Coordinates of C-alpha atoms in Angstrom, one line a residue:
Chain W
M271 CA 3.8 174.2 23.4
I272 CA 0.9 175.1 21.1
K273 CA 1.9 174.6 17.5
I274 CA 0.7 177.8 15.8
Y275 CA 2.6 177.8 12.5
G276 CA 0.5 179.5 9.9
V277 CA -2.1 180.7 12.4
G278 CA -3.1 184.3 12.0
R279 CA -0.9 184.8 8.8
G280 CA -3.7 184.6 6.3
R281 CA -6.3 187.3 5.9
G282 CA -9.1 188.3 3.7
K283 CA -9.5 191.6 2.0
E284 CA -11.9 194.1 3.4
G285 CA -15.1 194.2 1.4
E286 CA -14.7 190.6 0.2
N287 CA -18.0 189.0 -0.3
K288 CA -18.3 187.0 2.9
P289 CA -21.6 186.0 4.5
A290 CA -23.1 188.4 7.0
A291 CA -22.5 187.6 10.7
P292 CA -24.5 184.5 11.7
K293 CA -27.6 185.3 13.7
R294 CA -27.4 182.2 15.7
Q295 CA -25.4 182.5 18.8
P296 CA -24.3 179.8 21.2
G297 CA -27.3 180.4 23.4
E298 CA -29.6 179.6 20.5
I299 CA -27.8 176.4 19.7
R300 CA -28.1 175.4 23.3
I301 CA -31.8 176.1 23.2
Q302 CA -32.2 174.1 20.0
K303 CA -30.6 171.2 21.8
E304 CA -32.5 171.6 25.0
L305 CA -35.9 171.9 23.4
D306 CA -35.1 169.0 21.1
E307 CA -34.4 166.8 24.1
L308 CA -37.0 168.3 26.4
E309 CA -38.9 165.7 28.4
L310 CA -41.8 167.4 30.0
P311 CA -43.5 166.0 33.1
P312 CA -47.1 164.9 32.7
H313 CA -49.8 167.6 32.5
T314 CA -47.4 170.1 31.0
S315 CA -47.0 171.2 27.3
I316 CA -44.9 173.5 25.2
A317 CA -45.9 175.8 22.4
V318 CA -43.6 178.0 20.2
P319 CA -45.7 180.9 18.9
D320 CA -43.2 182.0 16.2
K321 CA -42.1 178.6 14.9
N322 CA -38.8 180.0 13.7
N323 CA -37.8 181.6 17.0
L324 CA -37.0 179.0 19.7
M325 CA -36.0 181.7 22.2
A326 CA -39.6 182.6 23.0
F327 CA -42.1 179.9 24.0
H328 CA -44.9 179.0 26.4
I329 CA -45.1 176.3 28.9
T330 CA -48.6 175.3 30.1
I331 CA -49.0 173.6 33.4
A332 CA -52.3 171.9 34.5
P333 CA -51.6 170.7 38.1
D334 CA -53.3 167.4 38.8
E335 CA -53.1 167.7 42.5
G336 CA -52.8 170.4 45.1
F337 CA -54.7 173.7 45.6
W338 CA -54.7 174.6 41.9
K339 CA -55.9 171.2 40.6
G340 CA -58.0 171.4 37.5
A341 CA -56.8 174.9 36.4
T342 CA -54.3 175.6 33.6
Y343 CA -51.6 178.2 33.8
K344 CA -49.5 179.6 31.0
F345 CA -45.9 180.6 31.6
V346 CA -44.2 182.8 29.1
F347 CA -40.4 182.1 28.6
N348 CA -38.1 184.6 27.0
V349 CA -34.5 183.3 26.7
P350 CA -31.9 186.0 26.6
G351 CA -29.0 185.9 24.1
A352 CA -26.6 185.4 27.0
Y353 CA -28.3 182.1 27.9
P354 CA -27.2 179.9 29.8
H355 CA -25.0 182.5 31.5
E356 CA -28.2 184.3 32.3
P357 CA -31.5 182.5 33.2
P358 CA -34.6 182.7 31.0
K359 CA -37.2 185.3 32.0
V360 CA -40.3 183.6 33.1
K361 CA -43.7 185.2 33.7
C362 CA -47.1 183.6 34.6
E363 CA -49.5 185.0 32.1
T364 CA -52.6 183.6 33.8
K365 CA -53.7 185.6 36.8
I366 CA -53.2 183.5 39.9
Y367 CA -53.8 183.7 43.6
H368 CA -50.5 182.2 44.9
P369 CA -48.1 183.1 47.7
N370 CA -45.0 182.9 45.3
I371 CA -46.5 184.5 42.2
D372 CA -47.7 188.1 42.3
L373 CA -50.7 189.5 40.4
Q374 CA -48.4 190.8 37.6
G375 CA -47.1 187.3 37.0
N376 CA -43.7 187.7 38.6
V377 CA -42.5 184.3 39.9
C378 CA -40.4 183.8 43.0
L379 CA -38.4 180.7 42.3
N380 CA -34.8 180.6 43.4
I381 CA -33.4 179.0 40.3
L382 CA -34.9 181.8 38.1
R383 CA -32.8 184.4 39.8
E384 CA -30.3 184.0 42.7
D385 CA -29.6 180.3 42.3
W386 CA -29.5 180.1 38.5
K387 CA -26.4 178.2 37.1
P388 CA -25.5 177.4 33.5
V389 CA -25.8 173.7 34.2
L390 CA -29.6 174.1 34.9
S391 CA -32.0 173.9 32.0
I392 CA -35.5 174.6 30.8
N393 CA -36.5 171.2 32.1
T394 CA -35.3 172.1 35.6
I395 CA -37.3 175.3 35.5
V396 CA -40.4 173.4 34.5
Y397 CA -40.0 171.0 37.5
G398 CA -39.4 174.1 39.7
L399 CA -42.7 175.7 38.6
L400 CA -44.5 172.4 39.1
Y401 CA -43.1 172.3 42.6
L402 CA -44.6 175.7 43.3
F403 CA -48.1 174.3 42.6
L404 CA -47.5 171.3 44.9
E405 CA -45.6 173.1 47.7
P406 CA -46.4 176.8 47.8
N407 CA -44.0 178.4 50.2
P408 CA -45.5 181.1 52.5
G409 CA -42.1 181.8 53.9
D410 CA -40.9 183.5 50.7
P411 CA -43.9 185.5 49.7
L412 CA -44.5 187.6 46.7
N413 CA -48.2 187.9 47.3
H414 CA -48.3 188.7 51.0
E415 CA -52.0 188.4 51.4
A416 CA -52.0 184.9 49.9
A417 CA -49.0 183.9 52.0
D418 CA -50.7 185.1 55.2
A419 CA -53.9 183.2 54.3
L420 CA -51.9 180.0 53.7
R421 CA -49.9 180.3 56.9
T422 CA -52.9 181.0 59.1
D423 CA -55.4 178.5 57.8
R424 CA -54.8 176.0 55.1
V425 CA -58.4 175.0 54.8
N426 CA -59.5 178.5 54.4
F427 CA -56.7 179.1 51.9
A428 CA -57.9 176.1 49.8
R429 CA -61.4 177.7 49.9
L430 CA -60.0 181.1 48.7
V431 CA -58.0 179.4 45.8
G432 CA -61.2 177.5 44.9
R433 CA -63.1 180.7 44.7
S434 CA -60.4 182.3 42.5
L435 CA -60.5 179.3 40.2
K436 CA -64.2 179.7 39.7
G437 CA -63.7 183.3 38.5
G438 CA -64.4 184.8 41.9
V439 CA -63.0 187.8 43.9
V440 CA -60.4 187.2 46.5
A441 CA -58.9 190.0 48.6
G442 CA -60.4 192.6 46.3
E443 CA -59.0 191.0 43.1
S444 CA -61.0 189.3 40.5
F445 CA -59.6 186.2 38.9
P446 CA -60.3 184.5 35.6
K447 CA -62.6 181.5 35.5
L448 CA -60.4 178.4 35.1
T449 CA -62.4 175.5 36.3
Chain T
M220 CA 21.5 186.1 10.5
V221 CA 22.8 189.1 12.4
G222 CA 25.5 188.7 15.1
D223 CA 25.4 189.9 18.6
G224 CA 25.4 193.7 19.0
D225 CA 25.6 194.6 15.4
V226 CA 22.0 195.0 14.6
V227 CA 21.4 196.4 11.2
M228 CA 19.5 199.6 11.5
S229 CA 16.9 200.2 8.9
D230 CA 14.3 203.0 9.6
G231 CA 12.0 200.7 11.6
A232 CA 14.8 198.9 13.3
D233 CA 16.3 202.0 14.6
R234 CA 13.2 203.0 16.5
H235 CA 12.8 199.5 17.9
K236 CA 16.4 198.5 18.7
H237 CA 15.4 196.5 21.7
L238 CA 12.5 194.8 20.0
C239 CA 14.8 193.9 17.2
K240 CA 17.1 192.1 19.6
V241 CA 14.2 189.8 20.3
L242 CA 13.2 189.5 16.6
Y243 CA 16.6 189.1 15.1
R244 CA 18.1 186.5 17.4
K245 CA 17.5 182.8 17.7
S246 CA 15.7 181.8 20.8
P247 CA 15.8 178.4 22.5
F248 CA 12.2 179.0 23.5
A249 CA 10.7 179.8 20.2
D250 CA 9.2 177.1 18.0
E251 CA 12.0 176.3 15.5
D252 CA 9.6 175.4 12.8
C253 CA 7.9 178.8 12.9
F254 CA 10.3 181.5 14.0
Q255 CA 12.5 183.0 11.4
P256 CA 14.8 185.5 13.2
G257 CA 15.7 188.5 11.1
E258 CA 14.5 191.4 9.1
E259 CA 11.7 189.5 7.5
T260 CA 9.9 189.0 10.8
R261 CA 10.3 192.6 11.7
K262 CA 8.9 193.6 8.3
Y263 CA 6.0 191.3 8.8
L264 CA 5.2 192.9 12.1
Q265 CA 5.5 196.4 10.9
E266 CA 4.3 196.2 7.3
E267 CA 1.8 193.4 7.1
C268 CA 0.4 192.5 10.5
K269 CA -3.0 194.1 11.1
V270 CA -4.4 194.0 14.6
L271 CA -7.8 194.8 16.0
V272 CA -8.4 196.0 19.5
I273 CA -12.0 195.5 20.8
G274 CA -12.8 198.1 23.4
A275 CA -11.2 201.5 24.0
G276 CA -11.8 201.6 27.7
G277 CA -9.5 200.9 30.7
L278 CA -7.9 197.9 29.0
G279 CA -8.2 199.3 25.5
C280 CA -6.2 202.5 26.2
E281 CA -3.4 200.5 27.7
I282 CA -3.5 197.9 24.9
L283 CA -3.3 200.6 22.2
K284 CA -0.4 202.4 23.8
D285 CA 1.5 199.1 24.3
L286 CA 0.9 198.0 20.7
A287 CA 2.0 201.3 19.3
L288 CA 5.2 201.2 21.4
S289 CA 5.9 197.5 20.6
G290 CA 6.2 197.9 16.9
F291 CA 2.7 197.2 15.6
R292 CA 1.7 199.8 13.1
D293 CA -1.6 198.9 11.4
I294 CA -4.0 199.0 14.4
H295 CA -7.8 199.2 14.4
V296 CA -9.9 199.9 17.4
I297 CA -13.7 199.4 17.8
D298 CA -15.8 200.8 20.6
M299 CA -19.5 201.8 20.7
D300 CA -19.1 204.0 23.8
T301 CA -18.6 207.7 24.4
I302 CA -16.3 209.2 27.0
D303 CA -17.8 209.8 30.4
I304 CA -16.2 212.0 33.0
T305 CA -15.7 209.0 35.3
N306 CA -13.4 207.3 32.7
L307 CA -10.7 210.0 33.0
N308 CA -8.9 208.7 36.1
R309 CA -7.6 205.7 34.2
Q310 CA -8.4 205.9 30.5
F311 CA -5.4 208.1 29.9
L312 CA -5.9 208.8 26.2
F313 CA -8.9 211.0 27.1
R314 CA -9.1 214.5 28.5
S315 CA -11.9 216.4 30.0
R316 CA -12.6 218.3 26.8
D317 CA -13.2 214.9 25.1
V318 CA -16.2 214.0 27.4
G319 CA -19.1 213.0 25.2
R320 CA -17.0 212.1 22.1
P321 CA -16.6 208.6 20.8
K322 CA -13.9 206.6 22.6
A323 CA -12.5 205.0 19.5
D324 CA -12.1 208.3 17.7
V325 CA -10.4 210.1 20.5
A326 CA -8.1 207.1 21.3
A327 CA -7.1 206.8 17.7
D328 CA -6.4 210.5 17.4
F329 CA -4.2 210.5 20.4
I330 CA -2.1 207.6 19.4
N331 CA -1.8 208.9 15.8
R332 CA -0.7 212.3 17.1
R333 CA 1.8 210.8 19.5
C334 CA 3.1 207.8 17.5
G335 CA 2.3 208.8 13.9
H336 CA 5.9 209.6 13.2
M337 CA 6.8 206.0 14.0
G338 CA 4.5 204.8 11.2
V339 CA 1.7 203.9 13.6
N340 CA -1.8 204.4 12.2
V341 CA -4.9 203.7 14.3
T342 CA -8.2 203.4 12.5
P343 CA -11.3 204.0 14.7
H344 CA -14.7 202.3 14.4
N345 CA -17.5 203.9 16.4
C346 CA -19.9 201.0 16.5
K347 CA -20.9 197.8 18.1
I348 CA -18.9 194.7 17.2
Q349 CA -22.1 193.1 16.1
D350 CA -22.5 195.8 13.4
Y351 CA -19.7 194.2 11.4
A352 CA -19.6 190.8 9.7
E353 CA -17.0 188.3 8.7
D354 CA -15.6 190.3 5.9
F355 CA -14.5 193.0 8.5
Y356 CA -13.0 190.6 11.0
S357 CA -11.2 188.5 8.3
Q358 CA -8.9 191.4 7.4
F359 CA -7.0 191.1 10.8
N360 CA -4.2 188.8 11.8
V361 CA -4.8 189.1 15.6
I362 CA -7.7 190.3 17.7
I363 CA -7.3 191.6 21.2
A364 CA -10.3 192.1 23.4
G365 CA -10.6 194.4 26.3
L366 CA -14.3 193.9 26.9
D367 CA -16.4 194.3 30.0
N368 CA -19.2 191.8 29.4
I369 CA -19.7 188.1 28.6
T370 CA -22.2 188.6 25.8
A371 CA -19.7 190.5 23.6
R372 CA -17.0 188.0 24.4
R373 CA -19.2 185.1 23.4
W374 CA -20.2 186.9 20.2
I375 CA -16.7 187.5 18.9
N376 CA -15.6 184.0 20.1
S377 CA -18.4 182.4 18.2
L378 CA -17.9 184.5 15.1
L379 CA -14.1 183.7 14.9
H380 CA -15.0 180.0 15.1
T381 CA -17.5 180.2 12.3
M382 CA -14.9 181.9 10.1
V383 CA -12.5 179.0 10.2
E384 CA -12.5 176.8 7.1
F385 CA -11.8 173.1 7.0
D386 CA -10.3 170.8 4.5
E387 CA -11.7 167.5 3.4
D388 CA -10.2 165.7 6.3
E389 CA -11.9 168.1 8.6
N390 CA -8.6 169.8 9.6
P391 CA -8.9 173.5 10.2
D392 CA -7.1 175.8 7.7
G393 CA -4.5 177.8 9.7
S394 CA -4.7 180.8 7.5
T395 CA -8.4 181.2 8.4
I396 CA -7.7 181.0 12.1
K397 CA -7.7 184.4 13.9
P398 CA -6.1 184.2 17.4
L399 CA -8.2 186.0 20.0
L400 CA -6.4 187.4 23.1
D401 CA -9.0 188.1 25.8
G402 CA -8.3 190.1 28.9
G403 CA -10.4 191.1 31.9
T404 CA -9.9 192.8 35.2
E405 CA -11.9 193.3 38.4
G406 CA -10.3 195.5 41.0
L407 CA -7.0 193.9 41.9
K408 CA -7.7 190.7 40.0
G409 CA -7.2 190.1 36.3
Q410 CA -6.8 187.5 33.7
S411 CA -5.6 187.1 30.2
R412 CA -6.1 184.2 27.9
V413 CA -5.2 183.0 24.4
I414 CA -8.0 181.5 22.3
I415 CA -6.8 179.9 19.0
P416 CA -10.1 178.8 17.4
Y417 CA -10.3 175.0 17.3
M418 CA -6.7 174.6 18.5
T419 CA -7.3 175.7 22.1
S420 CA -10.3 175.8 24.4
C421 CA -12.7 178.6 23.5
F422 CA -14.6 181.2 25.6
D423 CA -17.8 179.0 25.7
C424 CA -15.7 176.1 27.1
S425 CA -15.3 178.0 30.3
L426 CA -18.7 179.5 30.5
D427 CA -19.7 177.3 33.5
S428 CA -16.7 178.6 35.5
F429 CA -17.9 182.2 35.6
P430 CA -19.6 183.3 38.8
P431 CA -23.2 184.0 38.0
Q432 CA -24.1 187.7 38.1
V433 CA -25.5 188.7 41.5
N434 CA -29.3 188.3 41.4
Y435 CA -31.3 189.0 44.6
P436 CA -34.3 186.7 45.3
M437 CA -37.5 188.2 43.9
C438 CA -39.3 187.8 47.2
T439 CA -36.5 189.6 49.1
I440 CA -36.5 192.6 46.8
A441 CA -40.3 192.7 46.6
E442 CA -41.2 192.0 50.2
T443 CA -38.3 192.1 52.7
P444 CA -35.6 194.5 51.3
R445 CA -32.7 195.0 53.6
L446 CA -30.0 196.5 51.5
P447 CA -30.0 199.7 49.3
E448 CA -29.2 197.3 46.4
H449 CA -32.5 195.5 47.0
C450 CA -34.5 198.7 46.5
I451 CA -32.7 199.6 43.3
E452 CA -33.1 196.1 41.9
Y453 CA -36.8 196.1 42.7
V454 CA -37.3 199.4 40.8
L455 CA -35.3 197.9 37.9
V456 CA -37.1 194.6 37.6
V457 CA -40.6 195.4 38.7
E458 CA -41.5 199.1 38.7
W459 CA -39.8 200.1 35.4
D460 CA -41.9 197.6 33.4
K461 CA -45.0 198.6 35.3
H462 CA -44.6 202.3 34.5
F463 CA -43.0 202.0 31.0
P464 CA -44.4 198.7 29.7
N465 CA -43.0 198.9 26.2
R466 CA -39.9 200.9 26.7
K467 CA -36.5 199.5 27.4
L468 CA -34.4 201.2 30.1
N469 CA -31.6 203.3 28.6
T470 CA -28.8 203.1 31.1
D471 CA -27.0 205.9 29.3
S472 CA -29.9 208.3 29.7
P473 CA -29.6 210.6 32.8
Q474 CA -33.5 211.0 32.8
D475 CA -34.0 207.2 33.0
M476 CA -31.4 206.8 35.6
K477 CA -32.8 209.6 37.7
W478 CA -36.2 208.0 37.6
I479 CA -34.7 204.7 38.8
F480 CA -32.8 206.6 41.6
D481 CA -35.8 208.6 42.7
Q482 CA -38.1 205.5 42.9
A483 CA -35.4 203.5 44.7
K484 CA -34.8 206.3 47.2
E485 CA -38.5 206.5 47.9
R486 CA -38.7 202.8 48.4
A487 CA -35.6 202.8 50.7
D488 CA -37.2 205.6 52.8
T489 CA -40.4 203.5 53.2
F490 CA -38.4 200.6 54.5
G491 CA -36.0 202.7 56.6
I492 CA -33.0 201.7 54.5
R493 CA -30.1 204.1 54.1
G494 CA -27.5 204.3 51.4
V495 CA -29.3 204.7 48.1
T496 CA -27.3 207.2 46.2
Y497 CA -27.2 208.1 42.5
S498 CA -23.8 206.5 42.1
L499 CA -24.8 203.3 43.8
T500 CA -27.9 203.2 41.5
M501 CA -25.6 203.6 38.5
G502 CA -23.3 200.8 39.8
V503 CA -26.2 198.4 40.4
V504 CA -28.1 199.1 37.2
K505 CA -25.0 199.0 34.9
R506 CA -23.4 196.2 37.0
I507 CA -20.3 198.3 37.2
I508 CA -17.3 196.5 38.6
P509 CA -14.4 198.3 40.2
A510 CA -11.5 199.3 38.0
V511 CA -7.9 199.7 39.1
A512 CA -5.6 201.4 36.7
S513 CA -2.5 199.3 37.5
T514 CA -4.4 196.0 37.1
N515 CA -5.5 197.2 33.6
A516 CA -1.9 198.0 32.8
L517 CA -0.7 194.6 33.9
I518 CA -3.3 192.6 31.9
A519 CA -2.9 194.8 28.8
A520 CA 0.9 194.3 28.9
S521 CA 0.4 190.5 29.1
L522 CA -2.1 190.7 26.1
V523 CA 0.3 192.7 24.0
N524 CA 3.3 190.5 24.8
E525 CA 1.2 187.5 23.6
A526 CA 0.2 189.4 20.5
L527 CA 3.8 190.1 19.7
K528 CA 4.8 186.4 20.2
I529 CA 1.7 185.0 18.3
S530 CA 2.4 187.4 15.4
T531 CA 6.1 186.9 15.1
Y532 CA 6.5 183.4 16.5
C533 CA 9.4 184.8 18.5
G534 CA 8.5 182.9 21.7
P535 CA 6.1 180.4 23.2
V536 CA 2.5 181.6 23.5
L537 CA 0.6 181.6 26.8
N538 CA -1.0 178.2 27.2
T539 CA -3.8 179.3 27.6
Y540 CA -4.8 181.1 30.7
M541 CA -3.1 183.5 33.1
M542 CA -4.7 184.7 36.3
Y543 CA -3.4 187.5 38.4
M544 CA -4.8 187.7 41.9
G545 CA -3.5 190.8 43.7
N546 CA -6.4 191.1 46.1
E547 CA -5.2 188.4 48.6
G548 CA -1.4 188.9 48.5
V549 CA 0.0 188.4 45.0
Y550 CA -0.5 185.2 43.2
I551 CA -0.1 184.4 39.5
H552 CA -1.2 181.1 38.0
T553 CA -0.8 180.0 34.5
F554 CA -2.6 176.9 33.3
E555 CA -4.0 175.2 30.2
Y556 CA -7.8 175.6 30.1
E557 CA -8.9 172.4 28.4
K558 CA -11.4 172.1 25.7
K559 CA -14.9 171.0 26.8
D560 CA -15.9 167.9 24.9
D561 CA -19.4 169.1 24.4
C562 CA -18.8 172.8 23.9
L563 CA -21.4 174.1 21.6
V564 CA -19.0 176.4 19.8
C565 CA -15.7 174.6 19.3
S566 CA -16.6 170.9 19.4
G567 CA -18.5 168.9 16.8
T568 CA -17.5 168.5 13.2
I569 CA -18.6 170.1 9.9
R570 CA -19.7 168.0 7.0
N571 CA -19.9 169.0 3.4
L572 CA -22.6 167.1 1.6
S573 CA -23.7 167.1 -1.9
M574 CA -27.3 166.3 -2.7
P575 CA -29.7 166.5 -5.6
A576 CA -31.9 169.5 -5.3
A577 CA -35.0 167.2 -5.7
T578 CA -34.1 165.4 -2.4
S579 CA -36.9 165.9 0.1
L580 CA -36.3 167.1 3.7
Q581 CA -37.3 163.6 4.8
G582 CA -34.6 162.3 2.4
L583 CA -32.0 164.5 3.9
I584 CA -32.9 163.4 7.4
D585 CA -32.9 159.7 6.4
S586 CA -29.5 160.1 4.8
L587 CA -28.1 161.8 8.0
C588 CA -29.4 158.9 10.0
A589 CA -28.1 156.3 7.6
D590 CA -24.6 157.7 7.5
P591 CA -22.5 155.2 9.5
S592 CA -20.0 157.8 10.6
L593 CA -22.8 160.0 12.2
K594 CA -25.3 157.4 13.4
L595 CA -27.9 160.1 14.1
Q596 CA -31.2 159.0 15.6
R597 CA -33.6 162.0 15.3
P598 CA -31.8 165.1 14.0
S599 CA -33.2 168.6 14.4
I600 CA -31.9 171.2 12.0
T601 CA -31.9 175.0 12.0
S602 CA -30.6 177.6 9.5
D603 CA -29.8 181.2 10.2
K604 CA -33.3 182.3 9.0
A605 CA -35.5 179.5 10.3
V606 CA -36.1 176.3 12.1
V607 CA -35.8 173.7 9.4
F608 CA -37.0 170.7 11.4
M609 CA -37.5 169.8 15.1
S610 CA -37.6 166.0 15.7
S611 CA -38.8 166.3 19.3
P612 CA -42.2 164.7 19.6
L613 CA -43.3 167.9 21.4
L614 CA -42.4 170.2 18.5
R615 CA -42.5 168.0 15.5
K616 CA -46.0 168.9 14.4
D617 CA -45.0 172.5 13.8
H618 CA -42.5 171.4 11.1
E619 CA -43.9 168.2 9.7
Y620 CA -45.4 169.9 6.7
K621 CA -41.9 170.5 5.4
L622 CA -40.8 166.8 5.3
P623 CA -42.1 166.2 1.7
M624 CA -40.7 169.5 0.4
T625 CA -37.6 169.3 -1.8
L626 CA -34.4 171.1 -0.8
R627 CA -34.8 173.4 -3.7
Q628 CA -38.3 174.3 -2.5
L629 CA -36.9 175.0 1.0
V630 CA -34.3 177.3 -0.5
D631 CA -36.9 179.1 -2.6
E632 CA -39.1 179.5 0.4
G633 CA -36.2 181.0 2.4
V634 CA -36.1 178.2 5.0
L635 CA -32.5 177.7 4.3
G636 CA -29.8 179.3 2.1
E637 CA -27.9 177.4 -0.6
N638 CA -24.5 176.3 0.8
E639 CA -25.5 177.7 4.1
V640 CA -24.0 176.1 7.2
L641 CA -26.9 174.4 9.0
I642 CA -26.8 173.4 12.7
V643 CA -27.8 169.9 13.5
T644 CA -28.5 168.6 17.0
D645 CA -29.3 165.1 18.0
P646 CA -29.7 163.4 21.4
I647 CA -26.8 161.1 20.4
I648 CA -24.3 163.8 19.9
P649 CA -23.2 165.8 22.9
S650 CA -22.5 168.9 21.0
K651 CA -23.7 169.8 17.5
L652 CA -23.0 168.9 13.9
K653 CA -22.6 171.5 11.1
I654 CA -23.6 170.5 7.6
R655 CA -23.2 172.4 4.4
I656 CA -25.2 171.1 1.5
A657 CA -24.3 171.8 -2.1
L658 CA -27.3 171.2 -4.3
T659 CA -26.7 169.2 -7.5

């Protein structure tokens, strides 16, 4: 039996000078802990634009192999208050020619949506994003044109990515110069 | 002590003859150390006990009715919502003429009209729970939640934990503990649970056990939609932001919802998908879950019974979780949901420290690391207003400039408040540590 003697019997008076409700919610404490213990893989970095708000930050990834080698991509993370019940919102701010990232920066990564679980973490997401650069998946396309190109001819796809990285036009879209 | 059958009738006792049989007689099940059978306990219930109901919806209406009829008198109800026509089938305190009015007001009016002669007084609060602070919540003895979302449950759970005060031996002071009775239903399933801050597991302890909300894969909703839900979800996640980049969707606005519906319908037609309706759009966007009136009644009854026992000590309290599953036959399971060792809300200790105001931040960190009972390695500290220090090599540089500053300077600069509870994390502690520093 739970021993509850005394529990609930005391109470404060309304209007008593108590501190305002704390702004920090469990999700924020979890992010404090996660960012404090973050171990980023090589070629990635983190920046917190508002140093006092850990719920919004950027992760920068510079792949050292694969089609996008040599370029640097910035992902904007916005962590909702309900974290980790809800996943962070992640967008790619650098325009990219990629089968799984559309031109608006939406990212198709299972753990960001349908397969998110509270046991996953910011670290897991970073590894997931890194994986998208190493193994783009034309089977789950978000940019159809890029997925078709990759599926039909890898060599030609590599050439198209190369052109996009130099600031060229691919499939009618111009890309920023990154290499 | 009153003998069998000859219950002494005072005004309150007369109206609650049956309740008094429970409150006036000894019970082999009640905790002997707590329960005092007799008039005093009834008086406590009716003249002192103050209960807060969070939510005046499907569960809330039932809870308010049950409380009023069970002898509780000083009842408050808080709800931010207004009455919608679709509520009327089960939220029985509301009538069609009430559509558009605040739920808390109408519910309070109804109970006061119906039960006012019994001394019941319901006080409404038409606002979000987050609009109130500790001083509001500390006036209650018991809090019952009939909420429909996890965010609000986590908020109240977390707040009730921060309100608990500890003595020098780090034992919680019972008089600052507010029991939280939390209920929830989904169709023919329901659950009720008792959370006694720091004594039982808390809401965050069980966060991992909730099914994640349904999220469709981005590529499916964008490229290969097959269900009407996929079309609605696509408009919600992609098209809304594209058309209204800086405006948040207002799910209570018929114009906004109509826009979502029209776009989703158009998209569904393009892909030859049938079944996008306005009500499905509402369901998907607002993540509406089915409500069955009788399940609400069942769960509310359980919550109010627990409120009665926890207030009067007249019987053993639910320990700690009751699940009702009526969707696959009938199955009720009661079990103790155990505390999670590394729960970020209810585990971890609080330390009261006293330090000279001239101590530097580096000095504070050094002393935390030197404390043999803490053995911290590289603490990171945050206050309500700011990040005080991050020890991670990746983020340290943002905050290094504060290391030589004194605690007084940090207070003056608004980085932390005097006597504020600071949150400390460290790789060596699974949860967190709270510290409160008195400057000398």
